[in-house]
Every structure is written in C-alpha cells, then in structure tokens.
GROMACS .gro file of C-alpha atoms in nm:
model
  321
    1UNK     CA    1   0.886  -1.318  -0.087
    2UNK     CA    2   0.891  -0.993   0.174
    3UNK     CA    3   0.663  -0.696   0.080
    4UNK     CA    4   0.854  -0.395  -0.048
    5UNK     CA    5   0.885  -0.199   0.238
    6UNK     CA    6   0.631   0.065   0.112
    7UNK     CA    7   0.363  -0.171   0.116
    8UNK     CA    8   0.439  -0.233   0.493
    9UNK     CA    9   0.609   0.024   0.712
   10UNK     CA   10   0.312   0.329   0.815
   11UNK     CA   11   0.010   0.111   0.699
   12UNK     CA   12  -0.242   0.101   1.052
   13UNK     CA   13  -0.387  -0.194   0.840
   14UNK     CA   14  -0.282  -0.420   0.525
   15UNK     CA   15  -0.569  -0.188   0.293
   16UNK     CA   16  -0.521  -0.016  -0.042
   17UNK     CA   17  -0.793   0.223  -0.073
   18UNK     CA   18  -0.888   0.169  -0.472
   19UNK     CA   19  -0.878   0.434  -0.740
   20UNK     CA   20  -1.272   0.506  -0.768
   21UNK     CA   21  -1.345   0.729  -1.111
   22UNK     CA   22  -1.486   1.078  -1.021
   23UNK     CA   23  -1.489   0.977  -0.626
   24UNK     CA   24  -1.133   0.985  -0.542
   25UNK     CA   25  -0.956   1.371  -0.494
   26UNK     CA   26  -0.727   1.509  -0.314
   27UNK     CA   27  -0.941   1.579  -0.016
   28UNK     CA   28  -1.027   1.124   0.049
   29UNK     CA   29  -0.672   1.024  -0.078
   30UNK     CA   30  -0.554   1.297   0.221
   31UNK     CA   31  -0.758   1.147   0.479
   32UNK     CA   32  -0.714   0.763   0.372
   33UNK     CA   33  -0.343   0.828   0.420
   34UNK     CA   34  -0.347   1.047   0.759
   35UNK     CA   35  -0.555   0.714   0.870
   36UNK     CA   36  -0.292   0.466   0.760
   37UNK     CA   37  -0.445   0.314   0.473
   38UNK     CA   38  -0.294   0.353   0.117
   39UNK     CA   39  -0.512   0.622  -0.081
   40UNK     CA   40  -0.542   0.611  -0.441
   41UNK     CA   41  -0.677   0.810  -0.734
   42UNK     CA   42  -0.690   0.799  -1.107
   43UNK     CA   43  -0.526   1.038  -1.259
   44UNK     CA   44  -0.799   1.096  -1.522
   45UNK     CA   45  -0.963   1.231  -1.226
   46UNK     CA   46  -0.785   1.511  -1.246
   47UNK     CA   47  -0.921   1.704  -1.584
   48UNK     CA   48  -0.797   1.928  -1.767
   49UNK     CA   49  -0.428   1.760  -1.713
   50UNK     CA   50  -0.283   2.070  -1.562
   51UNK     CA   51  -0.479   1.989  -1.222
   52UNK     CA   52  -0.294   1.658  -1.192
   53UNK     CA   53   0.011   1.883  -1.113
   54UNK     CA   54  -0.247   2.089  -0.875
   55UNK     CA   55  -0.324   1.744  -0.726
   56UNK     CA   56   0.009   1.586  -0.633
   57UNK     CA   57   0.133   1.917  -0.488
   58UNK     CA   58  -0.134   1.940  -0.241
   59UNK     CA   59  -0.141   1.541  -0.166
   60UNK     CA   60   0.242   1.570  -0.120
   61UNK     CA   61   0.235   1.849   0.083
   62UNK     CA   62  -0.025   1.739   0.324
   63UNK     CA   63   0.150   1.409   0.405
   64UNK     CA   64   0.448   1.622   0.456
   65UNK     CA   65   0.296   1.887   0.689
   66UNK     CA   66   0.145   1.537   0.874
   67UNK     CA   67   0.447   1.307   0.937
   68UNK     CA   68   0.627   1.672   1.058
   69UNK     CA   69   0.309   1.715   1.315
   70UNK     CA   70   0.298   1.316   1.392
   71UNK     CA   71   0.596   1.183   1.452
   72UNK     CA   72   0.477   0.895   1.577
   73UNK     CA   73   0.211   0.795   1.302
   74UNK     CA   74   0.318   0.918   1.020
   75UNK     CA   75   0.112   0.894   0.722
   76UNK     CA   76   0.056   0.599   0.439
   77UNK     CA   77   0.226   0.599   0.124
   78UNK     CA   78  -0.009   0.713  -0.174
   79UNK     CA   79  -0.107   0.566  -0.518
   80UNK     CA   80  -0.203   0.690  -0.835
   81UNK     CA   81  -0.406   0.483  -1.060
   82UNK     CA   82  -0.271   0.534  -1.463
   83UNK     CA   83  -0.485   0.371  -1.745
   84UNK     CA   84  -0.257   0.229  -2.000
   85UNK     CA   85  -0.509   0.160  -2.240
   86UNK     CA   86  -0.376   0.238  -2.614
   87UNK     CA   87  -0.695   0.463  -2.614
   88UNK     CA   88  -0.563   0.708  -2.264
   89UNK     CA   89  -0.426   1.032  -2.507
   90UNK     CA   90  -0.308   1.142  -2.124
   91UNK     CA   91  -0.057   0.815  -2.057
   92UNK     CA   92   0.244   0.997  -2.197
   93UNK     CA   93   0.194   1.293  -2.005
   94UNK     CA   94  -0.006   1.231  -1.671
   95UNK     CA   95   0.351   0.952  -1.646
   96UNK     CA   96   0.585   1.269  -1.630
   97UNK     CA   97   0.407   1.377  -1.386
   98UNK     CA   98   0.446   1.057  -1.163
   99UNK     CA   99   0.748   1.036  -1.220
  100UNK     CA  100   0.844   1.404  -1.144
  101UNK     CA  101   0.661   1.351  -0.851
  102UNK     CA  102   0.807   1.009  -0.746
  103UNK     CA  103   0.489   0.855  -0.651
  104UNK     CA  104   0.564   0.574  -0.452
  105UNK     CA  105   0.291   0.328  -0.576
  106UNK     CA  106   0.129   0.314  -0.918
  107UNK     CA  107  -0.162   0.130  -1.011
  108UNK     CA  108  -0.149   0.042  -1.369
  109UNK     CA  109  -0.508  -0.058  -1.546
  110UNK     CA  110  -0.638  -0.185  -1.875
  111UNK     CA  111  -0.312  -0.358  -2.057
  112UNK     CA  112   0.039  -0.415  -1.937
  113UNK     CA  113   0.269  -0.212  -2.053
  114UNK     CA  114   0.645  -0.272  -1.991
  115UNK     CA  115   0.783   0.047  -2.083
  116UNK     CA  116   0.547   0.221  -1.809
  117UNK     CA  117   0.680  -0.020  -1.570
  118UNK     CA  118   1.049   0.021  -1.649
  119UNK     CA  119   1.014   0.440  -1.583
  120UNK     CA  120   0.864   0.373  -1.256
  121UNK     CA  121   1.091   0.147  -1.133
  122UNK     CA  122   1.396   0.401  -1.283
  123UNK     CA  123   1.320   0.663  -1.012
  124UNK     CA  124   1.215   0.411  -0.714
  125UNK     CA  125   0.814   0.320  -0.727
  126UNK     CA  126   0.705   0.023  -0.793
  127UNK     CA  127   0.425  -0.090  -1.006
  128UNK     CA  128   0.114  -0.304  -0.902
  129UNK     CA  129  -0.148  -0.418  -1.203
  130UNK     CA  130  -0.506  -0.487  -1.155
  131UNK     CA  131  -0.619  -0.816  -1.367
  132UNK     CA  132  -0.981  -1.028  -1.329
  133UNK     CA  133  -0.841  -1.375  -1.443
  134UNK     CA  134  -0.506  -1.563  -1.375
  135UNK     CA  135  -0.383  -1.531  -1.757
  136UNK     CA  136  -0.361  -1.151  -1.751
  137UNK     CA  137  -0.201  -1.136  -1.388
  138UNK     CA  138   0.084  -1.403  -1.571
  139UNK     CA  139   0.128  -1.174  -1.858
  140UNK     CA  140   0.107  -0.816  -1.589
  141UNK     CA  141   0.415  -1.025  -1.423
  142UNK     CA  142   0.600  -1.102  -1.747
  143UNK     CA  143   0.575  -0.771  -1.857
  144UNK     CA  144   0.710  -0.626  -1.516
  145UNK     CA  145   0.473  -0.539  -1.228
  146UNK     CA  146   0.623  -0.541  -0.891
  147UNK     CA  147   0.276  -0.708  -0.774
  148UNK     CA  148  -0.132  -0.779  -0.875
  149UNK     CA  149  -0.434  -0.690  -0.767
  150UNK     CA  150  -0.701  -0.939  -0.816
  151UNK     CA  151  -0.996  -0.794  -0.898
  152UNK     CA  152  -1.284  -1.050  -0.821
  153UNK     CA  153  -1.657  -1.119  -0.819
  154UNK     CA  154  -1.864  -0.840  -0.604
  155UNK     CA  155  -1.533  -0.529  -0.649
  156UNK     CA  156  -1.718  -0.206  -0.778
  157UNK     CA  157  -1.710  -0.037  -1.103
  158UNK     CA  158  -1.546  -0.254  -1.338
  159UNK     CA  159  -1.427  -0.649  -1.192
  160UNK     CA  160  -1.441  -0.985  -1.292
  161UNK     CA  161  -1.684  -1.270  -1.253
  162UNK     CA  162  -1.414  -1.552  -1.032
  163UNK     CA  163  -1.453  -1.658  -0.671
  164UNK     CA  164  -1.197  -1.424  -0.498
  165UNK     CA  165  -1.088  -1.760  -0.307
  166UNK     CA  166  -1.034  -1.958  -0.694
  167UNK     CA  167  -0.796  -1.651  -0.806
  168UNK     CA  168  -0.588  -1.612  -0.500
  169UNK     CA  169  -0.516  -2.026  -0.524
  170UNK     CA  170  -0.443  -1.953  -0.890
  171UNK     CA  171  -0.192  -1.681  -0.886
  172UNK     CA  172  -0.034  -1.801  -0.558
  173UNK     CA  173   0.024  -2.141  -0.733
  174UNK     CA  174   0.303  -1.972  -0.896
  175UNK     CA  175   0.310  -1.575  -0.799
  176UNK     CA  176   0.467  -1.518  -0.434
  177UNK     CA  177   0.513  -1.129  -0.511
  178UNK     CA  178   0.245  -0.911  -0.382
  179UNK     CA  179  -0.128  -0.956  -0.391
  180UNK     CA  180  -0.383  -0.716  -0.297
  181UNK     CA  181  -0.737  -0.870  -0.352
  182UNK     CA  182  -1.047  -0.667  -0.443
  183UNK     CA  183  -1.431  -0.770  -0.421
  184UNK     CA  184  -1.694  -0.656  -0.176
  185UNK     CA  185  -1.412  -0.621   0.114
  186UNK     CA  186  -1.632  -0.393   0.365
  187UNK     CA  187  -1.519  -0.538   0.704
  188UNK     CA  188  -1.233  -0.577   0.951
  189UNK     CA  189  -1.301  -0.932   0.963
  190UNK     CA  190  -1.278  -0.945   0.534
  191UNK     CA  191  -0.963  -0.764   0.559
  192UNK     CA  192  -0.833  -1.058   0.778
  193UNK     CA  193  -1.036  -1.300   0.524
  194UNK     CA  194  -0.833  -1.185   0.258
  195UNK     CA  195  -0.471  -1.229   0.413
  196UNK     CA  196  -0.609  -1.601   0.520
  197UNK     CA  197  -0.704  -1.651   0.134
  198UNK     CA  198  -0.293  -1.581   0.051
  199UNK     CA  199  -0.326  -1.206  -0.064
  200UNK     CA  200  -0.080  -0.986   0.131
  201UNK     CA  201  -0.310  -0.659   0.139
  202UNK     CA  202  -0.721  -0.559   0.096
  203UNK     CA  203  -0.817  -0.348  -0.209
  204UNK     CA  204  -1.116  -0.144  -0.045
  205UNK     CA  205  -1.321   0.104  -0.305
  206UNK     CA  206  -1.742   0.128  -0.212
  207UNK     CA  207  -1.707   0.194   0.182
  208UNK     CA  208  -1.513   0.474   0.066
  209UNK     CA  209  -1.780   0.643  -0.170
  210UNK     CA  210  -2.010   0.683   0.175
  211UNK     CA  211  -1.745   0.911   0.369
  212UNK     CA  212  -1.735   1.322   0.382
  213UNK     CA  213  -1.421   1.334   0.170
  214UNK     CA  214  -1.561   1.131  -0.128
  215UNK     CA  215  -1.619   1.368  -0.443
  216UNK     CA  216  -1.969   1.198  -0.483
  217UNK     CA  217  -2.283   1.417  -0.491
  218UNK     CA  218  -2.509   1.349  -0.192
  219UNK     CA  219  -2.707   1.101  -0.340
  220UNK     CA  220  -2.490   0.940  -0.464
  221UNK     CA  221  -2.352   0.844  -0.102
  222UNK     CA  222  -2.683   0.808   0.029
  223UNK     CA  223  -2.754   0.545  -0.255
  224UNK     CA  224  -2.458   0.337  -0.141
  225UNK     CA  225  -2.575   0.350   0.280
  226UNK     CA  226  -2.980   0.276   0.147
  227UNK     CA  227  -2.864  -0.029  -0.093
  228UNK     CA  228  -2.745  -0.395  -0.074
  229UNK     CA  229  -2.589  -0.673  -0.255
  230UNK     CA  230  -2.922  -0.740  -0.440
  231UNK     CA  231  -2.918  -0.382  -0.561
  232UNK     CA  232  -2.607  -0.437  -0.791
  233UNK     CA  233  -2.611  -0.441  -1.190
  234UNK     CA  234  -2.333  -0.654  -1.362
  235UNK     CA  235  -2.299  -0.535  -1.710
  236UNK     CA  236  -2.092  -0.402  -2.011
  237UNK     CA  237  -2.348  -0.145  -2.166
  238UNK     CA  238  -2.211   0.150  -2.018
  239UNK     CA  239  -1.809   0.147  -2.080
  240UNK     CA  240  -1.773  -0.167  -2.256
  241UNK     CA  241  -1.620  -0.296  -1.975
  242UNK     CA  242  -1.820  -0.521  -1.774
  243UNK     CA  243  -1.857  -0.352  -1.447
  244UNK     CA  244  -2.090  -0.348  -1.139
  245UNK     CA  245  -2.321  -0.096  -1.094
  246UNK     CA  246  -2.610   0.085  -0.867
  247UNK     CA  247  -2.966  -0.081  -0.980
  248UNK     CA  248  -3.129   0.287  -0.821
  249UNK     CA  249  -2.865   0.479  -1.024
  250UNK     CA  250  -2.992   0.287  -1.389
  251UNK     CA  251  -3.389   0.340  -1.313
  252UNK     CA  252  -3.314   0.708  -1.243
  253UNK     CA  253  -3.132   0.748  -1.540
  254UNK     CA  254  -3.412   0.616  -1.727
  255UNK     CA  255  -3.314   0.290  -1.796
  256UNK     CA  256  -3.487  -0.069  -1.716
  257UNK     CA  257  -3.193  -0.302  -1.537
  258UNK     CA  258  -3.312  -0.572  -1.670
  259UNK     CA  259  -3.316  -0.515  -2.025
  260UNK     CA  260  -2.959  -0.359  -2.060
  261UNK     CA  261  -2.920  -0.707  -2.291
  262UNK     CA  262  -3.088  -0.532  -2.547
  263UNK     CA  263  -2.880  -0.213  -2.602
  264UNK     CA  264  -2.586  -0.149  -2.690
  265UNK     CA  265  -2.265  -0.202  -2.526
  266UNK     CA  266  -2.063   0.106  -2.448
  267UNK     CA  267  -1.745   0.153  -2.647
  268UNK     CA  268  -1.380   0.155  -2.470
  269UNK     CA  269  -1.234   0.499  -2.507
  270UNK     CA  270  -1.041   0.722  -2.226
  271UNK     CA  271  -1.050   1.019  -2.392
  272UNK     CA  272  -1.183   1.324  -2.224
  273UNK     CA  273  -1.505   1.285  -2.347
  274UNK     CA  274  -1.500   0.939  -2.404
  275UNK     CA  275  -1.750   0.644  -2.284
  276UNK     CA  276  -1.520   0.636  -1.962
  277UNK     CA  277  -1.466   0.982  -1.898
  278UNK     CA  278  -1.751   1.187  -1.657
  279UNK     CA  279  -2.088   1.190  -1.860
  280UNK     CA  280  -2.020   0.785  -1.854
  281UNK     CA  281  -2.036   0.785  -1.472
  282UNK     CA  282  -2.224   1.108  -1.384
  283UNK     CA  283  -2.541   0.933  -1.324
  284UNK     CA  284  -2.485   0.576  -1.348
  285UNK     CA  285  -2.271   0.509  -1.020
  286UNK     CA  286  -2.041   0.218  -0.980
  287UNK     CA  287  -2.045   0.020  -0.659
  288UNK     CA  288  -1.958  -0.298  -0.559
  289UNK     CA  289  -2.154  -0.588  -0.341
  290UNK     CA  290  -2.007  -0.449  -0.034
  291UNK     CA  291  -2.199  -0.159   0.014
  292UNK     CA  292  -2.473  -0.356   0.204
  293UNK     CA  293  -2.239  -0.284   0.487
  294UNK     CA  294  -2.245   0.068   0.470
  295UNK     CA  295  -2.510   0.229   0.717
  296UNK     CA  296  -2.403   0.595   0.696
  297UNK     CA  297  -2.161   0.876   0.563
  298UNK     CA  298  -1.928   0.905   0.764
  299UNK     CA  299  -1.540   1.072   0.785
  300UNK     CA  300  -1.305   0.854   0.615
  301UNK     CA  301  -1.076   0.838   0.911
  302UNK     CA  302  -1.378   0.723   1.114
  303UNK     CA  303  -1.441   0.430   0.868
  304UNK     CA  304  -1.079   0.362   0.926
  305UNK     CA  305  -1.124   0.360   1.271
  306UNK     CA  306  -1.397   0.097   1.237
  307UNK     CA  307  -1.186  -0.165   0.981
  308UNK     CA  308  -0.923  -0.179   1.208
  309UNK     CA  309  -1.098  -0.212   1.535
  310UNK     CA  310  -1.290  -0.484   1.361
  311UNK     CA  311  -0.995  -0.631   1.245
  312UNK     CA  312  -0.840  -0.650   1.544
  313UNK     CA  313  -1.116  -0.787   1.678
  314UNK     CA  314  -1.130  -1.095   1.435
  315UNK     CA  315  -0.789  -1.184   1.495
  316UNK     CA  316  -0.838  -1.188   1.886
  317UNK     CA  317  -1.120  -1.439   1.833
  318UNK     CA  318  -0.936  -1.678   1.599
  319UNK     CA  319  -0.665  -1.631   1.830
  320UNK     CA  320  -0.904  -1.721   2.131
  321UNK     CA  321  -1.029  -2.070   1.981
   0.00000   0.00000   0.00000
C-alpha cells in the first residue's frame, strides 16, 4: 500500500514530530513544519479550550505566510494529537475544532473510537492511532484508522515495554497501511533504522524537548542534554499509565525512584485538573531513552538540519558497501 500523499509530498525526511504534553505549542509545531518534519501537539495543550482556536489560527497562518515566501520548500503538513479517552470532557469540542480547521493529520490516543475517525475522514484528514502491543493496533484498524503508530520500548512519556523490531514484524504480518514507529529514535541513522524495520515514517518526541521552541522551562531542557538512557524511570505511579520518565526530575520532586513500587499508582483522568493534566507533569518530566543523544538546546530547525544530514549520511554508507 502507497502512503497517503500527506504523509509524503513536503516531508525533508520520513519524521512525525510526537505530541509531547505541555512541550508542544504553536511556536515548535511552527518550526518542525518550516523544517519539513510533521509537527504535532495535543490539543489539551491548549487550556482553557478557547486557545485551541488561538492555536490553529496562528499554526495555519504561519504555514500559509511560509509556502507563499518558499515556493520551493514549502512547509510539512501538521498534526494534532486528540485523547479519546471516555474520561477527555474536551473530545466533543476540541473535534469541532479539527474539523473546522481541516487538520490534515490527527493523532488519536487512549481508545479507538470509530465515530472520531468517521468525522475526520468526512472533511479529508486522515486518522493515525498510537497503540504499545499488536492487539490494540488490530482493533485501532478495525475501528478505522488510516494508519498506527507503534509506540515501543525506550519512546518518552507514556510507551510500551516490546522490542520496536518484534512490533513492526507483528503488525506488518498483516497491516501494510502506514506505520510510524516510536522509541528512543534520536538519529539520522535510527530514522533510516526504522524504515529498514518495515515502518514507513519515525515518530521523534525527546530531541525535541532540548530545542528553543519547546514550551519546557530551562531545566527542564537542560535535564534532557545532562542525562542518558540509565537516567530513565519506567513506571505507572504518576498517570496510571505506565510511562518513562526523568530519574533527576523524581528526586527533585521529592521522591526516591526506586521505591515508586510502594505508592500509589496515579489515576487515569483528562480532565483539566486531572492526574494527566499540568500539575501531573509540571515537575515530573517525561523523556524517553533517546535523550542520551542530546548534547545541547538547540533551534528546532537546526536539529532538523542534523537528522537529515545524518540520514543522508547512513544511506550513502549502506549504499557504499
């Protein structure tokens, strides 16, 4: 099967800059896109809801005002991330407003929903659905996304536990729609990784968190350049949601990492002041294995720059041998 022709023409490189809670505005989904990557946001980011509108008028006008100046690079299609979790009081209307909008790509989270699905495809998107196992990316597909994104071992905030290699072979056993794959993806050379394993595109979230654009607080984006692999927390005890997370961030916020066993797992709720709205994630800060190639913060378009020269790069030398 051919990629939708969103999910191809204007992209520099095959990379779908993921929906990062708090971290992704206006201002990094902008630059992502001027750079030729898809940008992404969740639209609980946007609080109180009448800033979502705010939001996609500025995003849509900046890509505008950039494909009339550029011609000849015009900018990437953008995404907005929607949880469809029975518990998101916002579904009903942050959806109007994608689909007033006509967002060209929306990331649905948390639960298929096929009734989502069928209003997105009624004015022209098309729906992708981020799963952590093969049985929820079968039921995402029965229920009517256009594609998955396979959220594996090492992806910040909240992922799965399976070798990103085991749940590519899995879904492309029977799935040849489109596949964007997620986990620790911080290099050219992983971007080219990933299309090798079968997925058609690279979900990219913590090398984003360390750029100029990022709504992070400064230490926050230092924490991601000083840290490693070794320096990430897998657990449910914040959201509920098993997710990974910034050792540093947990001792600062008082906590011992290794004794989150013993308290008590945070409960699912997307409500505004829920356990995965902003206090959840204020000072405990998601981030995936990835971020041990991070070294500084940087412009997004500059980080950009460096995937796709490094990409390039890997396929010359596999070329070469």
């Amino acid at each position: 099967m051919s990629l939708p022709p969103v999910l191809i023409d204007r992209l520099r490189l095959p990379v779908i800059a993921s929906p990062m809670f708090i971290v992704s505005g206006p201002d990094l989904v902008i630059a992502q896109c001027t750079a030729g990557v898809v940008g992404s946001f969740p639209s609980l980011n946007a609080r109180p809801l009448a800033e979502l509108r705010v939001w996609l008028t500025r995003i849509t006008e900046a890509l505008a005002a950039h494909d009339a100046a550029h011609p000849e690079a015009p900018s990437a299609p953008f995404a907005v991330n929607l949880i469809v979790h029975r518990t998101n009081a916002r579904l009903e209307e942050d959806l109007a407003l994608v689909e007033e909008f006509r967002v060209p790509i929306v990331i649905t989270s948390l639960g298929a929903r096929p009734e989502v699905n069928e209003r997105i495809h009624a004015y022209g998107g098309i729906v992708l659905h981020d799963i952590i196992h093969d049985a929820f990316a079968r039921k995402a597909v029965d229920k009517g996304a256009d594609g998955l994104i396979a959220v594996a071992a090492g992806a910040g905030g909240h992922a799965g536990t399976q070798s990103p290699f085991a749940l590519v072979q899995e879904i492309r056993a029977w799935f040849d729609g489109p596949l964007a794959l997620s986990g620790s993806i911080a290099h050219g050379r992983s971007v080219l990784a990933a299309e090798a394993a079968g997925a058609d595109l690279a979900y990219i979230g913590s090398l984003f968190i360390a750029t100029e654009e990022a709504n992070a607080v400064p230490g926050y984006k230092q924490m991601v350049v000083d840290s490693s692999a070794a320096d990430i927390v897998y657990t449910d005890r914040f959201t509920g949601v098993h997710g990974n997370y910034l050792a540093p961030s947990i001792v600062a916020a008082g906590l011992d990492p290794a004794r989150l066993a013993g308290t008590e797992a945070g409960a699912i709720d997307f409500g505004d002041d829920g356990a995965l709205g902003a206090k959840a994630w204020r000072d405990i800060w998601g981030a995936g294995h990835g971020v041990g190639a991070v070294s500084a913060v940087r412009p997004a378009g500059v980080v950009v720059e460096q995937l796709a020269a490094e990409y390039d790069a890997a396929r010359e030398r596999l070329l070469v041998r």
